[in-house]
Amino acid sequence: MNAWTATGTRPEFKLVTGISTGALIAPFAFLGSKYDGTLKEVYTTISPKDVIEPRGLVSGVLSDAMADNAPLVKLTRKSVNEELLREIAAEYAKGRLLLIATADLDARRPVIWDMGKIATYGGPGALDLFVKVMIASASIPVGFPPMMIDVEVDGRPYQEMHVDGGIVAQVFAYPAEMRINEAAMAVGVSRERRLYVIRNARLDAEWADVERNTMSIAARAVASLIHSQGIGDLYRIYATAERDQVDFNLGFIPASFKVPHKEEFDNAYMRALYDLGYQMMAQGFPWLKAPPGFALPRAVAAGQECVR
């Protein structure tokens, strides 16, 4: 985002979505270059102690997670305030959308939150819900405690348990059942649409020496599942974009990036990743027109340009 601003080519997005760490970025990406400094500070200067407070093994097992996310909540509230909500509400009034996804563990289903709509209500209640949704979307189960969100069902108060949206999708654009091109044409609207998908992960298979013990095998298996699911999400998004005649553009961490990732929120790793992303964008980001391994239509492969 920062380098895109510097090139002078960063668009104003009609729709911004975020899930997991993308949920923490999405509101600032939605509001534009004014918040580039905030994004850079958060993603290059924080360390694990600014985000989580580890619990002891027994305490973690007997409670709802192995760490307390109180530091992350405090950090988020420093930059997500009522002024930011007013800015988001103003953009929502123009027809722009900001969506964040969480996973409702009780119902075992994804939930897409219209953050612009929440922002329009204003006040402490709206701000509290806004922050809870952001944190919930980034709350990895077991590692982070779930966020309990108050709802009313048949006139009775109830609490839903929401966690990282990544357990149901690693990235999302809009529901596949929404045929946006057909709906627009039905009311006489025709325009170019461009979709930029940024996946915070490598897409190649990384080799690792897995130790022959239960925890090591389980961790590797879960990581493999997440990796495969993320690629599947990209294929789904690509297929939907092709159907709706939306220009597809994909960016992800290249296989050449091999800086050691010693722990979550490893400051050295995050700074190196930021620098790589900045350099790639400044030099002309190599957006892929289809997910890796997908054969482009013959006309495109022959050199005909896609809509940009």
Short mmCIF file of C-alpha atoms in Angstrom, two decimals:
data_model
loop_
_atom_site.label_atom_id
_atom_site.label_comp_id
_atom_site.label_asym_id
_atom_site.label_seq_id
_atom_site.Cartn_x
_atom_site.Cartn_y
_atom_site.Cartn_z
CA MET A 1 0.00 0.00 0.00
CA ASN A 2 2.77 2.46 0.91
CA ALA A 3 4.77 1.88 -2.27
CA TRP A 4 1.59 1.88 -4.37
CA THR A 5 0.89 5.37 -3.05
CA ALA A 6 4.44 6.45 -3.87
CA THR A 7 4.07 5.32 -7.50
CA GLY A 8 1.04 7.57 -7.92
CA THR A 9 -1.01 4.71 -9.38
CA ARG A 10 -2.86 3.47 -6.30
CA PRO A 11 -6.61 3.39 -7.03
CA GLU A 12 -9.45 4.29 -4.70
CA PHE A 13 -11.08 0.94 -4.09
CA LYS A 14 -14.84 0.56 -4.38
CA LEU A 15 -14.69 -2.51 -2.15
CA VAL A 16 -12.06 -3.58 0.38
CA THR A 17 -12.21 -6.93 2.20
CA GLY A 18 -10.02 -8.30 4.95
CA ILE A 19 -9.63 -11.54 6.83
CA SER A 20 -7.17 -12.53 9.58
CA THR A 21 -4.21 -10.10 9.46
CA GLY A 22 -5.90 -8.55 6.42
CA ALA A 23 -8.73 -7.50 8.73
CA LEU A 24 -6.27 -5.38 10.70
CA ILE A 25 -5.06 -3.72 7.47
CA ALA A 26 -8.38 -3.34 5.65
CA PRO A 27 -9.79 -0.19 7.36
CA PHE A 28 -6.58 1.73 6.69
CA ALA A 29 -6.26 0.47 3.10
CA PHE A 30 -9.91 1.49 2.63
CA LEU A 31 -9.30 5.07 3.77
CA GLY A 32 -6.25 5.54 1.57
CA SER A 33 -2.80 7.07 1.79
CA LYS A 34 -3.61 9.19 4.85
CA TYR A 35 -3.05 6.06 6.94
CA ASP A 36 0.06 4.74 5.19
CA GLY A 37 2.19 5.87 8.13
CA THR A 38 -0.02 3.99 10.58
CA LEU A 39 0.27 0.78 8.58
CA LYS A 40 4.03 1.06 8.30
CA GLU A 41 4.44 1.73 12.02
CA VAL A 42 2.26 -1.20 13.07
CA TYR A 43 3.82 -3.70 10.68
CA THR A 44 7.48 -2.73 11.11
CA THR A 45 7.90 -1.63 14.72
CA ILE A 46 5.83 -3.97 16.89
CA SER A 47 7.11 -7.12 18.57
CA PRO A 48 5.30 -10.12 20.14
CA LYS A 49 4.97 -8.34 23.50
CA ASP A 50 2.95 -5.59 21.78
CA VAL A 51 0.41 -8.15 20.56
CA ILE A 52 0.15 -11.09 22.95
CA GLU A 53 0.78 -11.98 26.56
CA PRO A 54 1.67 -15.69 26.84
CA ARG A 55 -0.08 -17.81 29.46
CA GLY A 56 1.44 -20.74 31.26
CA LEU A 57 0.78 -24.21 29.86
CA VAL A 58 -1.74 -25.18 32.54
CA SER A 59 -3.42 -21.78 32.50
CA GLY A 60 -3.66 -21.84 28.72
CA VAL A 61 -5.12 -25.34 28.56
CA LEU A 62 -7.69 -24.61 31.27
CA SER A 63 -8.79 -21.24 29.81
CA ASP A 64 -9.75 -20.28 26.24
CA ALA A 65 -6.30 -19.83 24.62
CA MET A 66 -2.58 -20.13 25.15
CA ALA A 67 -2.15 -16.33 25.17
CA ASP A 68 -4.05 -13.18 26.12
CA ASN A 69 -4.68 -10.72 23.28
CA ALA A 70 -5.18 -7.70 25.55
CA PRO A 71 -2.04 -6.00 24.10
CA LEU A 72 -3.43 -6.35 20.55
CA VAL A 73 -6.78 -4.89 21.62
CA LYS A 74 -4.97 -1.94 23.23
CA LEU A 75 -2.79 -1.44 20.14
CA THR A 76 -5.80 -1.52 17.82
CA ARG A 77 -7.76 0.97 19.90
CA LYS A 78 -4.90 3.47 19.60
CA SER A 79 -5.55 3.91 15.89
CA VAL A 80 -9.17 2.74 15.56
CA ASN A 81 -11.15 5.53 17.19
CA GLU A 82 -14.37 7.44 16.65
CA GLU A 83 -12.72 9.82 14.17
CA LEU A 84 -11.70 6.86 11.99
CA LEU A 85 -15.25 5.49 12.18
CA ARG A 86 -16.63 8.84 11.03
CA GLU A 87 -14.29 8.76 8.03
CA ILE A 88 -15.36 5.23 7.14
CA ALA A 89 -19.03 6.18 7.54
CA ALA A 90 -18.52 9.12 5.15
CA GLU A 91 -17.04 6.80 2.51
CA TYR A 92 -19.84 4.29 3.09
CA ALA A 93 -22.33 7.08 2.32
CA LYS A 94 -20.64 7.42 -1.09
CA GLY A 95 -21.35 3.77 -1.85
CA ARG A 96 -17.96 2.31 -0.95
CA LEU A 97 -17.84 -0.96 1.03
CA LEU A 98 -15.52 -2.31 3.74
CA LEU A 99 -16.10 -5.95 4.63
CA ILE A 100 -14.37 -8.11 7.25
CA ALA A 101 -14.95 -11.84 7.76
CA THR A 102 -14.92 -13.84 10.98
CA ALA A 103 -15.87 -17.41 11.81
CA ASP A 104 -18.81 -18.08 14.13
CA LEU A 105 -17.71 -21.22 15.98
CA ASP A 106 -21.16 -21.86 17.46
CA ALA A 107 -22.82 -21.93 14.04
CA ARG A 108 -19.68 -23.20 12.27
CA ARG A 109 -20.11 -20.70 9.46
CA PRO A 110 -18.39 -17.60 8.07
CA VAL A 111 -19.84 -14.18 8.87
CA ILE A 112 -19.17 -11.16 6.65
CA TRP A 113 -19.47 -7.88 8.55
CA ASP A 114 -20.42 -4.63 6.81
CA MET A 115 -17.98 -2.40 8.67
CA GLY A 116 -19.16 0.77 6.93
CA LYS A 117 -22.68 0.16 8.17
CA ILE A 118 -21.40 -0.41 11.72
CA ALA A 119 -19.44 2.85 11.49
CA THR A 120 -22.58 4.82 10.58
CA TYR A 121 -24.07 4.17 14.03
CA GLY A 122 -21.23 5.98 15.78
CA GLY A 123 -20.68 6.14 19.54
CA PRO A 124 -18.89 3.81 21.97
CA GLY A 125 -21.09 0.82 21.13
CA ALA A 126 -20.28 0.95 17.41
CA LEU A 127 -16.59 1.50 18.12
CA ASP A 128 -16.50 -1.46 20.51
CA LEU A 129 -18.16 -3.77 17.97
CA PHE A 130 -15.91 -2.51 15.16
CA VAL A 131 -12.76 -3.31 17.16
CA LYS A 132 -14.14 -6.68 18.33
CA VAL A 133 -14.78 -7.75 14.74
CA MET A 134 -11.27 -6.72 13.66
CA ILE A 135 -9.68 -8.60 16.56
CA ALA A 136 -11.96 -11.63 16.13
CA SER A 137 -10.96 -11.99 12.49
CA ALA A 138 -7.30 -12.19 13.53
CA SER A 139 -7.82 -14.41 16.60
CA ILE A 140 -6.23 -17.74 15.68
CA PRO A 141 -8.06 -20.45 17.67
CA VAL A 142 -6.10 -21.91 20.61
CA GLY A 143 -3.38 -19.28 20.18
CA PHE A 144 -5.69 -16.30 20.83
CA PRO A 145 -8.90 -16.12 22.85
CA PRO A 146 -12.15 -15.84 20.87
CA MET A 147 -14.14 -12.60 20.85
CA MET A 148 -17.59 -12.89 22.41
CA ILE A 149 -20.10 -10.73 20.54
CA ASP A 150 -23.47 -9.88 22.07
CA VAL A 151 -26.50 -10.64 19.90
CA GLU A 152 -30.23 -11.04 20.42
CA VAL A 153 -32.08 -14.16 19.26
CA ASP A 154 -35.87 -14.30 19.53
CA GLY A 155 -35.78 -11.46 22.02
CA ARG A 156 -33.20 -13.13 24.28
CA PRO A 157 -29.58 -11.96 24.77
CA TYR A 158 -26.88 -14.34 23.65
CA GLN A 159 -23.14 -14.35 23.01
CA GLU A 160 -21.64 -15.66 19.78
CA MET A 161 -18.06 -16.95 19.76
CA HIS A 162 -16.10 -15.48 16.83
CA VAL A 163 -12.56 -16.39 15.81
CA ASP A 164 -10.12 -16.00 12.92
CA GLY A 165 -12.01 -15.98 9.63
CA GLY A 166 -9.08 -17.89 8.18
CA ILE A 167 -10.52 -21.18 9.42
CA VAL A 168 -13.22 -20.91 6.73
CA ALA A 169 -11.38 -18.88 4.05
CA GLN A 170 -7.87 -17.50 3.74
CA VAL A 171 -8.97 -14.66 1.45
CA PHE A 172 -12.31 -13.53 0.00
CA ALA A 173 -13.67 -10.98 -2.45
CA TYR A 174 -17.46 -11.27 -2.64
CA PRO A 175 -19.87 -14.22 -2.37
CA ALA A 176 -19.89 -16.38 -5.51
CA GLU A 177 -23.70 -16.32 -5.59
CA MET A 178 -23.55 -12.58 -6.29
CA ARG A 179 -23.45 -12.31 -10.09
CA ILE A 180 -22.41 -8.68 -10.10
CA ASN A 181 -22.04 -8.29 -13.85
CA GLU A 182 -25.50 -9.69 -14.56
CA ALA A 183 -27.06 -7.57 -11.78
CA ALA A 184 -25.39 -4.41 -13.07
CA MET A 185 -26.41 -5.02 -16.68
CA ALA A 186 -30.00 -5.62 -15.54
CA VAL A 187 -30.16 -1.99 -14.37
CA GLY A 188 -28.24 -0.61 -17.33
CA VAL A 189 -24.81 -0.24 -15.67
CA SER A 190 -21.71 -1.30 -17.57
CA ARG A 191 -18.13 -0.55 -16.50
CA GLU A 192 -14.69 -2.07 -16.15
CA ARG A 193 -13.94 -3.83 -12.86
CA ARG A 194 -10.51 -4.72 -11.50
CA LEU A 195 -9.84 -7.08 -8.61
CA TYR A 196 -6.57 -7.04 -6.68
CA VAL A 197 -6.02 -10.04 -4.41
CA ILE A 198 -3.09 -9.86 -1.97
CA ARG A 199 -2.31 -13.15 -0.23
CA ASN A 200 -0.07 -12.88 2.81
CA ALA A 201 1.70 -16.19 2.20
CA ARG A 202 3.94 -18.07 -0.16
CA LEU A 203 2.04 -20.35 -2.55
CA ASP A 204 4.84 -22.83 -3.24
CA ALA A 205 5.25 -25.90 -1.06
CA GLU A 206 7.97 -25.31 1.54
CA TRP A 207 10.02 -28.32 2.64
CA ALA A 208 10.55 -28.84 6.36
CA ASP A 209 12.12 -31.57 8.50
CA VAL A 210 9.14 -32.74 10.56
CA GLU A 211 10.01 -34.33 13.88
CA ARG A 212 8.36 -37.65 14.66
CA ASN A 213 6.18 -36.48 17.54
CA THR A 214 2.51 -35.67 17.90
CA MET A 215 2.75 -31.87 18.20
CA SER A 216 5.18 -31.51 15.28
CA ILE A 217 3.09 -33.73 13.01
CA ALA A 218 -0.15 -31.97 14.00
CA ALA A 219 1.34 -28.50 13.42
CA ARG A 220 2.68 -29.47 10.00
CA ALA A 221 -0.63 -31.06 9.01
CA VAL A 222 -2.61 -27.94 9.98
CA ALA A 223 -0.16 -25.70 8.12
CA SER A 224 -0.51 -27.90 5.04
CA LEU A 225 -4.30 -27.74 5.27
CA ILE A 226 -4.23 -23.93 5.50
CA HIS A 227 -1.81 -23.73 2.55
CA SER A 228 -4.03 -25.93 0.36
CA GLN A 229 -7.19 -24.09 1.43
CA GLY A 230 -5.62 -20.75 0.54
CA ILE A 231 -4.82 -21.92 -2.98
CA GLY A 232 -8.36 -23.27 -3.32
CA ASP A 233 -9.74 -19.88 -2.25
CA LEU A 234 -7.74 -18.20 -5.02
CA TYR A 235 -9.14 -20.59 -7.63
CA ARG A 236 -12.68 -19.91 -6.42
CA ILE A 237 -12.13 -16.15 -6.55
CA TYR A 238 -10.55 -16.42 -10.01
CA ALA A 239 -13.44 -18.49 -11.36
CA THR A 240 -15.95 -15.98 -9.97
CA ALA A 241 -14.02 -13.04 -11.44
CA GLU A 242 -13.84 -14.72 -14.86
CA ARG A 243 -17.59 -15.37 -14.82
CA ASP A 244 -18.32 -11.75 -13.91
CA GLN A 245 -15.76 -10.31 -16.37
CA VAL A 246 -13.67 -8.78 -13.58
CA ASP A 247 -9.97 -8.23 -14.33
CA PHE A 248 -8.09 -10.53 -11.91
CA ASN A 249 -4.75 -9.51 -10.37
CA LEU A 250 -2.94 -11.63 -7.78
CA GLY A 251 0.02 -10.83 -5.54
CA PHE A 252 1.66 -13.06 -2.92
CA ILE A 253 4.99 -13.64 -1.16
CA PRO A 254 7.46 -15.01 -3.74
CA ALA A 255 9.31 -18.27 -3.21
CA SER A 256 12.58 -16.33 -3.24
CA PHE A 257 11.72 -14.75 0.14
CA LYS A 258 13.36 -17.03 2.68
CA VAL A 259 13.95 -14.84 5.74
CA PRO A 260 13.64 -17.04 8.87
CA HIS A 261 10.28 -16.70 10.63
CA LYS A 262 11.23 -17.49 14.23
CA GLU A 263 7.91 -16.59 15.91
CA GLU A 264 4.61 -14.85 15.29
CA PHE A 265 5.08 -11.07 14.93
CA ASP A 266 8.83 -11.53 14.47
CA ASN A 267 9.92 -7.91 13.98
CA ALA A 268 12.95 -8.69 11.79
CA TYR A 269 10.84 -10.91 9.53
CA MET A 270 8.07 -8.31 9.24
CA ARG A 271 10.50 -5.51 8.36
CA ALA A 272 12.16 -7.67 5.71
CA LEU A 273 8.77 -8.58 4.25
CA TYR A 274 7.70 -4.93 4.23
CA ASP A 275 10.89 -3.94 2.40
CA LEU A 276 10.40 -6.70 -0.18
CA GLY A 277 6.78 -5.67 -0.84
CA TYR A 278 7.78 -2.02 -1.16
CA GLN A 279 10.57 -2.79 -3.64
CA MET A 280 8.37 -5.07 -5.75
CA MET A 281 5.65 -2.44 -6.04
CA ALA A 282 8.09 0.41 -6.69
CA GLN A 283 9.63 -1.57 -9.57
CA GLY A 284 6.23 -2.43 -11.09
CA PHE A 285 4.43 -5.18 -9.23
CA PRO A 286 4.26 -8.47 -11.21
CA TRP A 287 0.52 -9.09 -10.82
CA LEU A 288 -0.48 -12.58 -11.93
CA LYS A 289 -3.56 -12.81 -14.16
CA ALA A 290 -4.45 -16.27 -12.82
CA PRO A 291 -3.52 -18.45 -9.81
CA PRO A 292 -0.24 -20.39 -10.14
CA GLY A 293 -0.67 -23.60 -12.11
CA PHE A 294 -3.78 -22.37 -13.88
CA ALA A 295 -3.56 -22.39 -17.68
CA LEU A 296 -4.69 -19.02 -19.04
CA PRO A 297 -7.15 -18.94 -21.95
CA ARG A 298 -5.35 -19.40 -25.29
CA ALA A 299 -6.05 -15.81 -26.40
CA VAL A 300 -4.40 -14.38 -23.30
CA ALA A 301 -1.47 -16.79 -23.48
CA ALA A 302 -0.93 -15.67 -27.10
CA GLY A 303 -0.40 -12.11 -25.90
CA GLN A 304 -3.80 -10.42 -25.97
CA GLU A 305 -4.06 -7.99 -23.09
CA CYS A 306 -6.56 -8.40 -20.27
CA VAL A 307 -8.51 -5.34 -19.16
CA ARG A 308 -6.40 -3.27 -16.77
#
